[in-house]
């Protein structure tokens, strides 16, 4: 109606109030800073259009050499895949066996602080390195082969499963724990009848997820000599055996997809 | 006059139907069989295990003292390169994943064929490990950071795209309908309708993926795709364990720093 008026606001506020979406200057500054970083980092890594153009040309040649996939050395392929599977299964089993007691120790609602901290530290330590880096150290410790891969993936599983399981245990309802305790049950009975039933379904989901992750990584640890198909894959790459590479990668993808379907089935059976 | 005790039918309550119990039993059996079969057949050399304590001791002795002096000359630059790879890779992944996520979300793109096509892209990007992508891109672009960035980007499409399309599918229909009723064009619906609703999920996904990518960028160098892994590979091949220890400490520092940054940003913007 009129300028000013009874509800006269300071000018900027009035102007901003007329905008349905007032600008957020902090966010814009952050975007700008990020854009500057983006350009800087791209320059640091020497990304140039010329390299992309050259890459496209190489890429076309590379893809044409991938096909058709060469399954002639299927025995070698099968041996590597079986070893990867074995690594994933054993590592998952060991990881579960270790992370069950560890996550119980790390749960703040059940255990005293002097026990939760060391357990948490172990998990953080297990989680902080990529499985392939852990595999390097185990290759030095126990030599080339599947054992190094198993141990590396066990460490990774403990870090990841331990964290998820601890969080699940900390979220349980303590009423049931109290009820079981009130009946005079010893500690193990409290765990078995008050804790486990509350978290079992979620644990199945976590274990399925981790087994899936281990399957993916077990195809990789071979690159550093820790067993499985990864070693065969890396060797084929270095010999420019690209058609064999293609066969290996296709098999890995098939196995991982099969694993995903299987874990989905299992989750449905356990209604996770 | 209450019912005779002898007539009370002994009823046993079962939580699951026989079918469910059978399915569970089959799963348990399968798991146990897989574990037993794997343990029995996996190739483990006993001599290597017996030798392990000595080898670990040897490794630790060679690692100590840590070659701190190696950091300025040989670790800092590749470490920064790893961080750049992780960040640029995440950005590129998000740029590629957003359109695919829009195509994969059933409520945004009501076309089953396009949905399946987009989901196929997401699943296949995810099934190929970052290191395999890295091997591919090293073959295409030659060794270096460009290959690593592309590897991170292509693998991350699957993860970010999947979670983003799920977030889109959960968004509230009412807001979208209100915008469409005003005759808003498609882009306006996307920016003012979907974007505010998925914004928290979007940032959570991006930060989570960046955190993962920082860890992954450290190993890309093992296959020649740039970053601190190249330095690690060189030190390993030369058995310079004190330098290896230095690099591992540096990676640990960066991983912890990244986790602190992510937690800090999450607390501020989420």
Short mmCIF file of C-alpha atoms in Angstrom, two decimals:
data_model
loop_
_atom_site.label_atom_id
_atom_site.label_comp_id
_atom_site.label_asym_id
_atom_site.label_seq_id
_atom_site.Cartn_x
_atom_site.Cartn_y
_atom_site.Cartn_z
CA UNK A 1 0.00 0.00 0.00
CA UNK A 2 2.31 2.68 1.27
CA UNK A 3 6.00 2.91 1.78
CA UNK A 4 6.94 2.73 5.45
CA UNK A 5 3.64 2.24 7.22
CA UNK A 6 3.10 0.70 10.62
CA UNK A 7 5.23 -2.36 9.85
CA UNK A 8 8.17 -0.42 8.45
CA UNK A 9 11.16 -2.75 8.35
CA UNK A 10 14.76 -1.81 7.71
CA UNK A 11 15.22 -1.57 3.98
CA UNK A 12 17.35 -4.66 3.40
CA UNK A 13 15.06 -6.88 5.42
CA UNK A 14 12.07 -5.64 3.52
CA UNK A 15 13.84 -6.30 0.26
CA UNK A 16 14.89 -9.76 1.39
CA UNK A 17 11.39 -10.53 2.62
CA UNK A 18 10.07 -9.91 -0.87
CA UNK A 19 12.34 -12.66 -2.21
CA UNK A 20 10.86 -16.09 -1.85
CA UNK A 21 14.33 -17.60 -1.67
CA UNK A 22 16.75 -15.20 0.02
CA UNK A 23 20.36 -15.72 -1.04
CA UNK A 24 22.64 -17.52 1.36
CA UNK A 25 25.91 -15.64 1.01
CA UNK A 26 27.91 -18.10 3.10
CA UNK A 27 26.85 -20.96 0.90
CA UNK A 28 27.73 -18.97 -2.21
CA UNK A 29 31.16 -18.13 -0.81
CA UNK A 30 31.71 -21.81 -0.02
CA UNK A 31 30.72 -22.79 -3.57
CA UNK A 32 33.07 -20.17 -4.99
CA UNK A 33 35.92 -21.37 -2.79
CA UNK A 34 35.25 -24.90 -3.89
CA UNK A 35 35.22 -23.89 -7.55
CA UNK A 36 38.59 -22.19 -7.09
CA UNK A 37 39.94 -25.33 -5.41
CA UNK A 38 38.55 -27.46 -8.22
CA UNK A 39 40.42 -25.48 -10.86
CA UNK A 40 43.58 -25.41 -8.76
CA UNK A 41 43.53 -29.16 -8.10
CA UNK A 42 42.79 -29.98 -11.74
CA UNK A 43 45.76 -27.83 -12.72
CA UNK A 44 47.96 -29.54 -10.12
CA UNK A 45 47.12 -32.95 -11.52
CA UNK A 46 47.73 -31.66 -15.06
CA UNK A 47 44.33 -32.48 -16.48
CA UNK A 48 44.32 -31.07 -19.96
CA UNK A 49 41.86 -31.47 -22.82
CA UNK A 50 44.72 -32.82 -24.90
CA UNK A 51 45.20 -35.72 -22.47
CA UNK A 52 41.50 -36.49 -22.55
CA UNK A 53 41.54 -36.46 -26.34
CA UNK A 54 44.58 -38.76 -26.44
CA UNK A 55 42.88 -40.94 -23.84
CA UNK A 56 39.78 -41.35 -25.97
CA UNK A 57 41.90 -42.61 -28.81
CA UNK A 58 43.79 -45.06 -26.57
CA UNK A 59 40.49 -46.02 -25.00
CA UNK A 60 38.97 -47.02 -28.31
CA UNK A 61 42.00 -49.20 -29.09
CA UNK A 62 41.96 -50.67 -25.59
CA UNK A 63 38.27 -51.56 -25.71
CA UNK A 64 38.68 -53.17 -29.12
CA UNK A 65 41.45 -55.36 -27.67
CA UNK A 66 39.28 -56.39 -24.71
CA UNK A 67 36.79 -58.11 -26.96
CA UNK A 68 36.13 -60.89 -27.54
CA UNK A 69 36.94 -62.17 -24.03
CA UNK A 70 39.29 -65.13 -24.03
CA UNK A 71 38.15 -68.00 -21.79
CA UNK A 72 40.78 -70.45 -23.04
CA UNK A 73 42.69 -70.44 -19.78
CA UNK A 74 39.55 -71.20 -17.82
CA UNK A 75 41.39 -73.56 -15.46
CA UNK A 76 43.61 -70.72 -14.24
CA UNK A 77 40.60 -68.45 -13.98
CA UNK A 78 38.61 -71.01 -12.02
CA UNK A 79 41.48 -71.68 -9.62
CA UNK A 80 41.83 -67.97 -8.85
CA UNK A 81 38.11 -67.44 -8.42
CA UNK A 82 37.81 -70.44 -6.08
CA UNK A 83 40.68 -69.11 -4.01
CA UNK A 84 39.05 -65.67 -3.84
CA UNK A 85 35.83 -67.29 -2.67
CA UNK A 86 37.67 -69.30 -0.02
CA UNK A 87 39.43 -66.17 1.20
CA UNK A 88 36.15 -64.28 1.44
CA UNK A 89 34.34 -67.08 3.30
CA UNK A 90 37.11 -67.82 5.80
CA UNK A 91 37.81 -64.13 6.42
CA UNK A 92 34.13 -63.42 7.01
CA UNK A 93 33.82 -66.33 9.43
CA UNK A 94 36.92 -65.28 11.35
CA UNK A 95 35.79 -61.66 11.28
CA UNK A 96 32.41 -62.57 12.78
CA UNK A 97 34.00 -64.82 15.40
CA UNK A 98 36.30 -62.01 16.49
CA UNK A 99 33.92 -59.09 16.26
CA UNK A 100 31.13 -60.71 18.30
CA UNK A 101 33.05 -60.66 21.60
CA UNK A 102 34.80 -57.42 20.66
CA UNK A 103 31.56 -55.56 19.96
CA UNK A 104 30.13 -56.84 23.24
CA UNK A 105 33.20 -55.48 24.99
CA UNK A 106 32.87 -52.14 23.22
CA UNK A 107 29.18 -51.58 24.02
CA UNK A 108 29.00 -48.67 26.43
CA UNK A 109 25.62 -49.67 27.82
CA UNK A 110 26.82 -53.06 29.02
CA UNK A 111 30.49 -52.67 29.82
CA UNK A 112 32.62 -50.37 31.97
CA UNK A 113 34.69 -47.65 30.32
CA UNK A 114 38.03 -49.36 30.92
CA UNK A 115 36.90 -52.22 28.68
CA UNK A 116 35.09 -50.23 25.98
CA UNK A 117 38.00 -47.97 25.13
CA UNK A 118 40.57 -50.62 24.25
CA UNK A 119 37.97 -52.52 22.22
CA UNK A 120 37.03 -49.36 20.33
CA UNK A 121 40.67 -48.55 19.65
CA UNK A 122 41.23 -51.99 18.16
CA UNK A 123 38.27 -51.45 15.81
CA UNK A 124 39.38 -47.97 14.77
CA UNK A 125 42.86 -49.30 14.09
CA UNK A 126 41.49 -52.19 12.03
CA UNK A 127 39.33 -49.82 10.01
CA UNK A 128 41.86 -47.12 9.26
CA UNK A 129 43.77 -48.83 6.45
CA UNK A 130 42.48 -50.07 3.15
CA UNK A 131 42.41 -53.91 3.04
CA UNK A 132 44.98 -53.90 0.24
CA UNK A 133 47.48 -52.01 2.41
CA UNK A 134 46.86 -54.40 5.30
CA UNK A 135 47.39 -57.23 2.81
CA UNK A 136 50.84 -55.86 1.95
CA UNK A 137 51.88 -56.09 5.58
CA UNK A 138 50.50 -59.62 5.93
CA UNK A 139 52.27 -60.72 2.76
CA UNK A 140 55.49 -59.72 4.47
CA UNK A 141 54.44 -61.46 7.70
CA UNK A 142 53.10 -64.78 6.38
CA UNK A 143 54.37 -64.86 2.83
CA UNK A 144 52.57 -64.86 -0.52
CA UNK A 145 49.29 -66.73 -0.76
CA UNK A 146 45.77 -67.01 0.48
CA UNK A 147 46.63 -66.78 4.17
CA UNK A 148 47.77 -63.17 3.84
CA UNK A 149 44.52 -62.32 2.09
CA UNK A 150 42.46 -64.09 4.73
CA UNK A 151 44.19 -62.22 7.55
CA UNK A 152 43.94 -58.86 5.79
CA UNK A 153 40.22 -59.23 5.15
CA UNK A 154 39.68 -60.52 8.69
CA UNK A 155 41.20 -57.30 10.00
CA UNK A 156 38.97 -55.25 7.71
CA UNK A 157 35.91 -57.25 8.80
CA UNK A 158 36.67 -56.78 12.48
CA UNK A 159 36.93 -53.03 11.99
CA UNK A 160 33.70 -52.72 10.07
CA UNK A 161 31.52 -55.41 11.67
CA UNK A 162 32.74 -54.42 15.12
CA UNK A 163 31.61 -50.85 14.63
CA UNK A 164 28.18 -51.76 13.25
CA UNK A 165 27.57 -54.44 15.88
CA UNK A 166 28.61 -52.15 18.72
CA UNK A 167 26.18 -49.51 17.53
CA UNK A 168 23.41 -52.10 17.29
CA UNK A 169 24.08 -53.37 20.81
CA UNK A 170 24.10 -49.85 22.17
CA UNK A 171 20.66 -49.24 20.70
CA UNK A 172 18.93 -52.19 22.42
CA UNK A 173 16.23 -51.72 25.03
CA UNK A 174 17.72 -52.19 28.49
CA UNK A 175 14.38 -53.26 29.97
CA UNK A 176 14.87 -56.82 28.82
CA UNK A 177 18.42 -56.86 30.12
CA UNK A 178 17.14 -55.68 33.48
CA UNK A 179 14.38 -58.28 33.50
CA UNK A 180 16.78 -61.12 32.80
CA UNK A 181 19.24 -59.78 35.35
CA UNK A 182 16.48 -59.51 37.97
CA UNK A 183 15.85 -63.22 37.61
CA UNK A 184 19.40 -63.75 38.81
CA UNK A 185 20.77 -64.86 35.45
CA UNK A 186 24.54 -65.00 35.07
CA UNK A 187 26.26 -62.74 32.56
CA UNK A 188 26.29 -65.15 29.64
CA UNK A 189 22.58 -65.81 30.05
CA UNK A 190 21.92 -62.07 30.01
CA UNK A 191 23.78 -61.85 26.72
CA UNK A 192 22.10 -64.92 25.24
CA UNK A 193 18.51 -64.12 26.26
CA UNK A 194 18.39 -60.33 26.53
CA UNK A 195 20.94 -58.99 24.05
CA UNK A 196 21.19 -61.52 21.22
CA UNK A 197 17.44 -61.75 20.45
CA UNK A 198 17.28 -57.98 20.09
CA UNK A 199 20.18 -57.67 17.67
CA UNK A 200 20.18 -61.00 15.83
CA UNK A 201 18.31 -59.84 12.74
CA UNK A 202 20.48 -56.78 12.31
CA UNK A 203 23.62 -58.84 12.81
CA UNK A 204 22.59 -61.17 10.00
CA UNK A 205 22.24 -58.12 7.77
CA UNK A 206 25.67 -56.81 8.77
CA UNK A 207 27.34 -60.15 8.21
CA UNK A 208 25.71 -60.50 4.80
CA UNK A 209 26.91 -57.01 3.89
CA UNK A 210 30.42 -57.67 5.11
CA UNK A 211 30.64 -61.01 3.28
CA UNK A 212 29.67 -59.14 0.14
CA UNK A 213 32.38 -56.56 0.78
CA UNK A 214 34.93 -59.29 1.47
CA UNK A 215 34.04 -61.01 -1.77
CA UNK A 216 34.73 -57.78 -3.65
CA UNK A 217 38.02 -57.21 -1.88
CA UNK A 218 39.15 -60.82 -2.09
CA UNK A 219 39.32 -60.38 -5.85
CA UNK A 220 41.68 -57.43 -5.27
CA UNK A 221 44.18 -58.47 -2.61
CA UNK A 222 45.92 -60.65 -5.18
CA UNK A 223 47.37 -57.49 -6.74
CA UNK A 224 49.83 -57.36 -3.85
CA UNK A 225 50.33 -61.13 -3.78
CA UNK A 226 47.79 -62.08 -1.14
CA UNK A 227 46.04 -64.81 -3.12
CA UNK A 228 42.94 -65.03 -5.25
CA UNK A 229 42.13 -63.96 -8.77
CA UNK A 230 43.67 -60.50 -8.34
CA UNK A 231 47.19 -61.79 -8.97
CA UNK A 232 46.13 -63.45 -12.22
CA UNK A 233 44.32 -60.29 -13.26
CA UNK A 234 47.28 -58.04 -12.55
CA UNK A 235 49.67 -60.37 -14.36
CA UNK A 236 47.37 -60.47 -17.39
CA UNK A 237 47.26 -56.67 -17.39
CA UNK A 238 51.03 -56.39 -17.27
CA UNK A 239 51.37 -58.80 -20.18
CA UNK A 240 48.76 -56.82 -22.16
CA UNK A 241 46.62 -59.98 -22.32
CA UNK A 242 43.58 -57.77 -22.56
CA UNK A 243 41.18 -60.43 -23.82
CA UNK A 244 42.00 -62.61 -20.80
CA UNK A 245 41.60 -59.52 -18.57
CA UNK A 246 38.13 -59.08 -20.01
CA UNK A 247 37.27 -62.70 -19.22
CA UNK A 248 38.49 -62.32 -15.64
CA UNK A 249 36.64 -59.05 -15.04
CA UNK A 250 33.41 -60.45 -16.49
CA UNK A 251 33.71 -63.48 -14.18
CA UNK A 252 34.35 -61.23 -11.17
CA UNK A 253 31.31 -59.10 -11.99
CA UNK A 254 29.18 -62.22 -12.37
CA UNK A 255 30.39 -63.56 -9.03
CA UNK A 256 29.75 -60.26 -7.25
CA UNK A 257 26.27 -59.97 -8.70
CA UNK A 258 25.55 -63.55 -7.70
CA UNK A 259 26.78 -62.73 -4.21
CA UNK A 260 24.50 -59.70 -4.07
CA UNK A 261 21.47 -61.76 -5.10
CA UNK A 262 22.36 -64.42 -2.53
CA UNK A 263 22.74 -61.94 0.32
CA UNK A 264 19.44 -60.33 -0.64
CA UNK A 265 17.76 -63.74 -0.44
CA UNK A 266 19.32 -64.42 2.94
CA UNK A 267 18.23 -61.03 4.23
CA UNK A 268 14.69 -61.74 3.11
CA UNK A 269 14.72 -65.14 4.86
CA UNK A 270 15.82 -63.48 8.08
CA UNK A 271 13.50 -60.50 7.49
CA UNK A 272 16.27 -57.99 7.90
CA UNK B 1 -16.16 -76.81 36.89
CA UNK B 2 -13.01 -75.81 35.09
CA UNK B 3 -11.80 -77.95 32.24
CA UNK B 4 -10.11 -81.14 33.26
CA UNK B 5 -6.33 -80.70 33.22
CA UNK B 6 -5.92 -83.83 31.20
CA UNK B 7 -7.91 -82.40 28.35
CA UNK B 8 -5.77 -79.28 27.93
CA UNK B 9 -4.07 -79.68 24.61
CA UNK B 10 -0.37 -79.23 24.94
CA UNK B 11 0.08 -76.31 22.59
CA UNK B 12 3.53 -75.30 21.68
CA UNK B 13 3.89 -71.87 20.17
CA UNK B 14 6.30 -71.58 17.33
CA UNK B 15 7.61 -68.22 16.24
CA UNK B 16 8.20 -69.24 12.65
CA UNK B 17 6.30 -71.34 10.16
CA UNK B 18 7.84 -74.68 9.13
CA UNK B 19 8.77 -73.13 5.78
CA UNK B 20 10.63 -70.29 7.46
CA UNK B 21 12.42 -72.70 9.76
CA UNK B 22 13.45 -74.83 6.82
CA UNK B 23 14.73 -71.78 4.92
CA UNK B 24 16.76 -70.69 7.91
CA UNK B 25 18.12 -74.18 8.41
CA UNK B 26 19.19 -74.30 4.78
CA UNK B 27 21.01 -70.99 5.19
CA UNK B 28 22.78 -72.16 8.36
CA UNK B 29 23.73 -75.43 6.70
CA UNK B 30 25.01 -73.62 3.63
CA UNK B 31 27.09 -71.23 5.70
CA UNK B 32 28.65 -74.00 7.78
CA UNK B 33 29.31 -76.10 4.67
CA UNK B 34 30.95 -73.14 2.91
CA UNK B 35 33.17 -72.39 5.90
CA UNK B 36 34.22 -76.02 6.42
CA UNK B 37 34.86 -76.56 2.71
CA UNK B 38 36.87 -73.36 2.45
CA UNK B 39 39.02 -74.06 5.48
CA UNK B 40 39.75 -77.58 4.30
CA UNK B 41 40.69 -76.67 0.78
CA UNK B 42 42.32 -73.26 1.04
CA UNK B 43 46.00 -73.40 0.33
CA UNK B 44 47.93 -72.41 3.43
CA UNK B 45 51.59 -73.24 3.81
CA UNK B 46 52.37 -74.26 7.41
CA UNK B 47 56.04 -73.29 7.16
CA UNK B 48 54.98 -69.73 6.42
CA UNK B 49 52.88 -69.59 9.57
CA UNK B 50 55.70 -70.96 11.68
CA UNK B 51 57.93 -68.32 10.21
CA UNK B 52 55.45 -65.47 10.80
CA UNK B 53 56.61 -64.24 14.25
CA UNK B 54 60.17 -63.93 13.01
CA UNK B 55 59.06 -62.12 9.86
CA UNK B 56 56.85 -59.71 11.81
CA UNK B 57 59.72 -58.98 14.17
CA UNK B 58 61.99 -58.41 11.21
CA UNK B 59 59.46 -56.06 9.62
CA UNK B 60 59.03 -54.02 12.78
CA UNK B 61 62.80 -53.79 13.27
CA UNK B 62 63.23 -52.53 9.72
CA UNK B 63 60.38 -50.06 10.16
CA UNK B 64 61.96 -48.51 13.22
CA UNK B 65 63.12 -45.77 13.36
CA UNK B 66 60.49 -44.31 11.05
CA UNK B 67 62.07 -42.25 8.26
CA UNK B 68 60.52 -38.95 9.31
CA UNK B 69 62.98 -37.08 7.11
CA UNK B 70 61.41 -38.70 4.06
CA UNK B 71 58.12 -36.81 4.56
CA UNK B 72 59.02 -33.39 3.05
CA UNK B 73 60.83 -34.80 0.01
CA UNK B 74 58.83 -37.89 -0.84
CA UNK B 75 55.46 -38.06 0.92
CA UNK B 76 53.83 -34.66 1.08
CA UNK B 77 53.41 -34.09 -2.65
CA UNK B 78 51.95 -37.54 -3.44
CA UNK B 79 49.78 -37.34 -0.33
CA UNK B 80 48.28 -34.06 -1.54
CA UNK B 81 47.87 -35.65 -4.95
CA UNK B 82 45.89 -38.47 -3.32
CA UNK B 83 43.63 -35.94 -1.62
CA UNK B 84 43.08 -34.10 -4.92
CA UNK B 85 42.29 -37.41 -6.62
CA UNK B 86 39.74 -38.26 -3.92
CA UNK B 87 38.04 -34.84 -4.06
CA UNK B 88 38.00 -34.39 -7.82
CA UNK B 89 36.95 -37.99 -8.26
CA UNK B 90 34.04 -37.50 -5.88
CA UNK B 91 32.96 -34.32 -7.68
CA UNK B 92 33.12 -36.01 -11.07
CA UNK B 93 31.22 -38.99 -9.68
CA UNK B 94 28.46 -36.76 -8.34
CA UNK B 95 28.19 -34.86 -11.63
CA UNK B 96 27.75 -38.16 -13.48
CA UNK B 97 25.59 -39.81 -10.81
CA UNK B 98 22.93 -37.09 -10.49
CA UNK B 99 21.39 -37.55 -13.95
CA UNK B 100 21.55 -41.33 -13.61
CA UNK B 101 19.91 -41.12 -10.19
CA UNK B 102 17.08 -39.02 -11.65
CA UNK B 103 16.62 -41.64 -14.35
CA UNK B 104 16.69 -44.48 -11.82
CA UNK B 105 14.15 -42.94 -9.41
CA UNK B 106 10.76 -44.40 -10.30
CA UNK B 107 8.75 -41.37 -9.16
CA UNK B 108 10.86 -38.90 -11.14
CA UNK B 109 11.13 -40.92 -14.34
CA UNK B 110 7.94 -42.93 -14.77
CA UNK B 111 9.37 -45.17 -17.45
CA UNK B 112 10.31 -48.72 -16.45
CA UNK B 113 12.77 -49.17 -19.32
CA UNK B 114 14.75 -46.06 -18.43
CA UNK B 115 14.69 -47.05 -14.75
CA UNK B 116 16.21 -50.43 -15.53
CA UNK B 117 18.78 -48.92 -17.85
CA UNK B 118 19.88 -46.44 -15.16
CA UNK B 119 19.98 -49.17 -12.53
CA UNK B 120 22.09 -51.31 -14.83
CA UNK B 121 24.60 -48.45 -15.11
CA UNK B 122 24.69 -48.08 -11.33
CA UNK B 123 25.10 -51.79 -10.62
CA UNK B 124 27.83 -52.31 -13.19
CA UNK B 125 29.77 -49.24 -12.05
CA UNK B 126 29.65 -50.58 -8.50
CA UNK B 127 30.58 -54.17 -9.34
CA UNK B 128 33.89 -53.18 -10.88
CA UNK B 129 36.31 -52.47 -8.06
CA UNK B 130 38.13 -49.12 -7.94
CA UNK B 131 41.42 -50.89 -8.54
CA UNK B 132 40.09 -52.61 -11.66
CA UNK B 133 38.77 -49.29 -12.93
CA UNK B 134 42.22 -47.90 -12.17
CA UNK B 135 43.90 -50.65 -14.22
CA UNK B 136 41.56 -49.83 -17.11
CA UNK B 137 42.20 -46.11 -16.95
CA UNK B 138 45.94 -46.58 -16.62
CA UNK B 139 45.72 -48.48 -19.90
CA UNK B 140 43.69 -45.61 -21.39
CA UNK B 141 45.28 -42.45 -19.99
CA UNK B 142 48.68 -43.81 -19.00
CA UNK B 143 49.98 -43.94 -15.43
CA UNK B 144 49.19 -40.94 -13.27
CA UNK B 145 46.60 -39.01 -11.34
CA UNK B 146 44.14 -38.68 -14.23
CA UNK B 147 43.66 -42.46 -14.29
CA UNK B 148 43.17 -42.51 -10.53
CA UNK B 149 40.61 -39.71 -10.59
CA UNK B 150 38.62 -41.39 -13.33
CA UNK B 151 38.76 -44.72 -11.46
CA UNK B 152 37.43 -43.12 -8.25
CA UNK B 153 34.78 -41.26 -10.24
CA UNK B 154 33.49 -44.26 -12.16
CA UNK B 155 33.38 -46.59 -9.18
CA UNK B 156 31.64 -43.96 -7.02
CA UNK B 157 28.85 -43.43 -9.54
CA UNK B 158 27.28 -46.70 -8.42
CA UNK B 159 27.26 -45.90 -4.72
CA UNK B 160 26.22 -42.23 -4.90
CA UNK B 161 23.71 -42.84 -7.69
CA UNK B 162 22.03 -45.71 -5.87
CA UNK B 163 21.67 -43.86 -2.56
CA UNK B 164 20.63 -40.65 -4.29
CA UNK B 165 17.92 -42.37 -6.32
CA UNK B 166 16.63 -43.97 -3.12
CA UNK B 167 16.52 -40.54 -1.47
CA UNK B 168 14.65 -39.17 -4.50
CA UNK B 169 12.14 -42.00 -4.33
CA UNK B 170 11.43 -41.18 -0.70
CA UNK B 171 10.75 -37.50 -1.40
CA UNK B 172 7.30 -36.11 -0.66
CA UNK B 173 4.86 -36.19 -3.56
CA UNK B 174 2.81 -33.18 -2.35
CA UNK B 175 5.50 -30.57 -2.88
CA UNK B 176 6.15 -31.82 -6.38
CA UNK B 177 2.46 -31.80 -7.28
CA UNK B 178 2.04 -28.28 -5.92
CA UNK B 179 4.88 -27.06 -8.11
CA UNK B 180 3.61 -28.90 -11.17
CA UNK B 181 0.14 -27.45 -10.58
CA UNK B 182 1.57 -23.94 -10.94
CA UNK B 183 2.90 -24.96 -14.32
CA UNK B 184 6.53 -24.95 -13.24
CA UNK B 185 8.90 -26.27 -15.89
CA UNK B 186 10.81 -29.50 -15.28
CA UNK B 187 14.00 -27.79 -14.12
CA UNK B 188 12.14 -25.68 -11.58
CA UNK B 189 10.47 -28.78 -10.20
CA UNK B 190 13.88 -30.40 -9.87
CA UNK B 191 15.55 -27.41 -8.23
CA UNK B 192 12.75 -26.16 -6.00
CA UNK B 193 10.85 -29.40 -5.48
CA UNK B 194 13.27 -32.31 -5.31
CA UNK B 195 16.52 -30.60 -4.39
CA UNK B 196 15.45 -29.13 -1.01
CA UNK B 197 14.02 -32.50 -0.04
CA UNK B 198 17.08 -34.56 -0.89
CA UNK B 199 19.62 -31.93 0.17
CA UNK B 200 20.46 -33.44 3.59
CA UNK B 201 20.70 -36.94 2.13
CA UNK B 202 22.78 -35.60 -0.75
CA UNK B 203 25.39 -34.01 1.49
CA UNK B 204 25.48 -37.04 3.76
CA UNK B 205 26.08 -39.31 0.75
CA UNK B 206 28.75 -37.05 -0.76
CA UNK B 207 30.64 -36.69 2.51
CA UNK B 208 30.46 -40.43 3.21
CA UNK B 209 31.73 -41.24 -0.26
CA UNK B 210 34.51 -38.67 -0.02
CA UNK B 211 35.64 -40.28 3.22
CA UNK B 212 35.75 -43.70 1.51
CA UNK B 213 37.50 -42.24 -1.52
CA UNK B 214 40.25 -40.70 0.62
CA UNK B 215 41.05 -44.23 1.85
CA UNK B 216 40.85 -45.71 -1.63
CA UNK B 217 42.97 -43.02 -3.25
CA UNK B 218 45.87 -44.20 -1.08
CA UNK B 219 46.02 -47.61 -2.79
CA UNK B 220 45.48 -46.50 -6.39
CA UNK B 221 49.20 -45.90 -6.79
CA UNK B 222 49.89 -49.62 -6.39
CA UNK B 223 48.60 -50.08 -9.93
CA UNK B 224 50.17 -46.87 -11.17
CA UNK B 225 47.20 -44.54 -10.89
CA UNK B 226 48.90 -41.76 -8.96
CA UNK B 227 48.92 -40.56 -5.39
CA UNK B 228 50.71 -41.73 -2.28
CA UNK B 229 50.35 -45.37 -3.33
CA UNK B 230 53.07 -44.81 -5.96
CA UNK B 231 55.49 -43.76 -3.23
CA UNK B 232 54.38 -46.75 -1.16
CA UNK B 233 54.92 -49.10 -4.09
CA UNK B 234 58.42 -47.78 -4.71
CA UNK B 235 59.40 -48.04 -1.06
CA UNK B 236 58.02 -51.60 -0.89
CA UNK B 237 59.84 -52.73 -4.00
CA UNK B 238 63.10 -51.37 -2.59
CA UNK B 239 62.42 -52.93 0.86
CA UNK B 240 62.75 -49.49 2.45
CA UNK B 241 60.54 -50.41 5.37
CA UNK B 242 61.33 -47.25 7.34
CA UNK B 243 59.90 -45.23 4.45
CA UNK B 244 56.92 -47.60 4.24
CA UNK B 245 56.27 -46.91 7.91
CA UNK B 246 56.46 -43.17 7.28
CA UNK B 247 53.96 -43.41 4.43
CA UNK B 248 51.60 -45.55 6.50
CA UNK B 249 51.71 -43.04 9.35
CA UNK B 250 50.98 -40.24 6.87
CA UNK B 251 48.02 -42.14 5.38
CA UNK B 252 46.71 -42.83 8.88
CA UNK B 253 46.96 -39.12 9.68
CA UNK B 254 45.06 -38.14 6.54
CA UNK B 255 42.36 -40.75 7.11
CA UNK B 256 41.80 -39.57 10.68
CA UNK B 257 41.84 -35.92 9.57
CA UNK B 258 39.28 -36.71 6.85
CA UNK B 259 37.05 -38.39 9.39
CA UNK B 260 37.26 -35.36 11.69
CA UNK B 261 36.47 -33.00 8.80
CA UNK B 262 33.48 -35.12 7.75
CA UNK B 263 32.13 -35.30 11.30
CA UNK B 264 32.59 -31.54 11.68
CA UNK B 265 30.82 -30.68 8.41
CA UNK B 266 28.01 -33.14 9.13
CA UNK B 267 27.38 -31.53 12.49
CA UNK B 268 27.25 -28.06 10.94
CA UNK B 269 25.14 -28.62 7.84
CA UNK B 270 23.02 -31.66 8.66
#
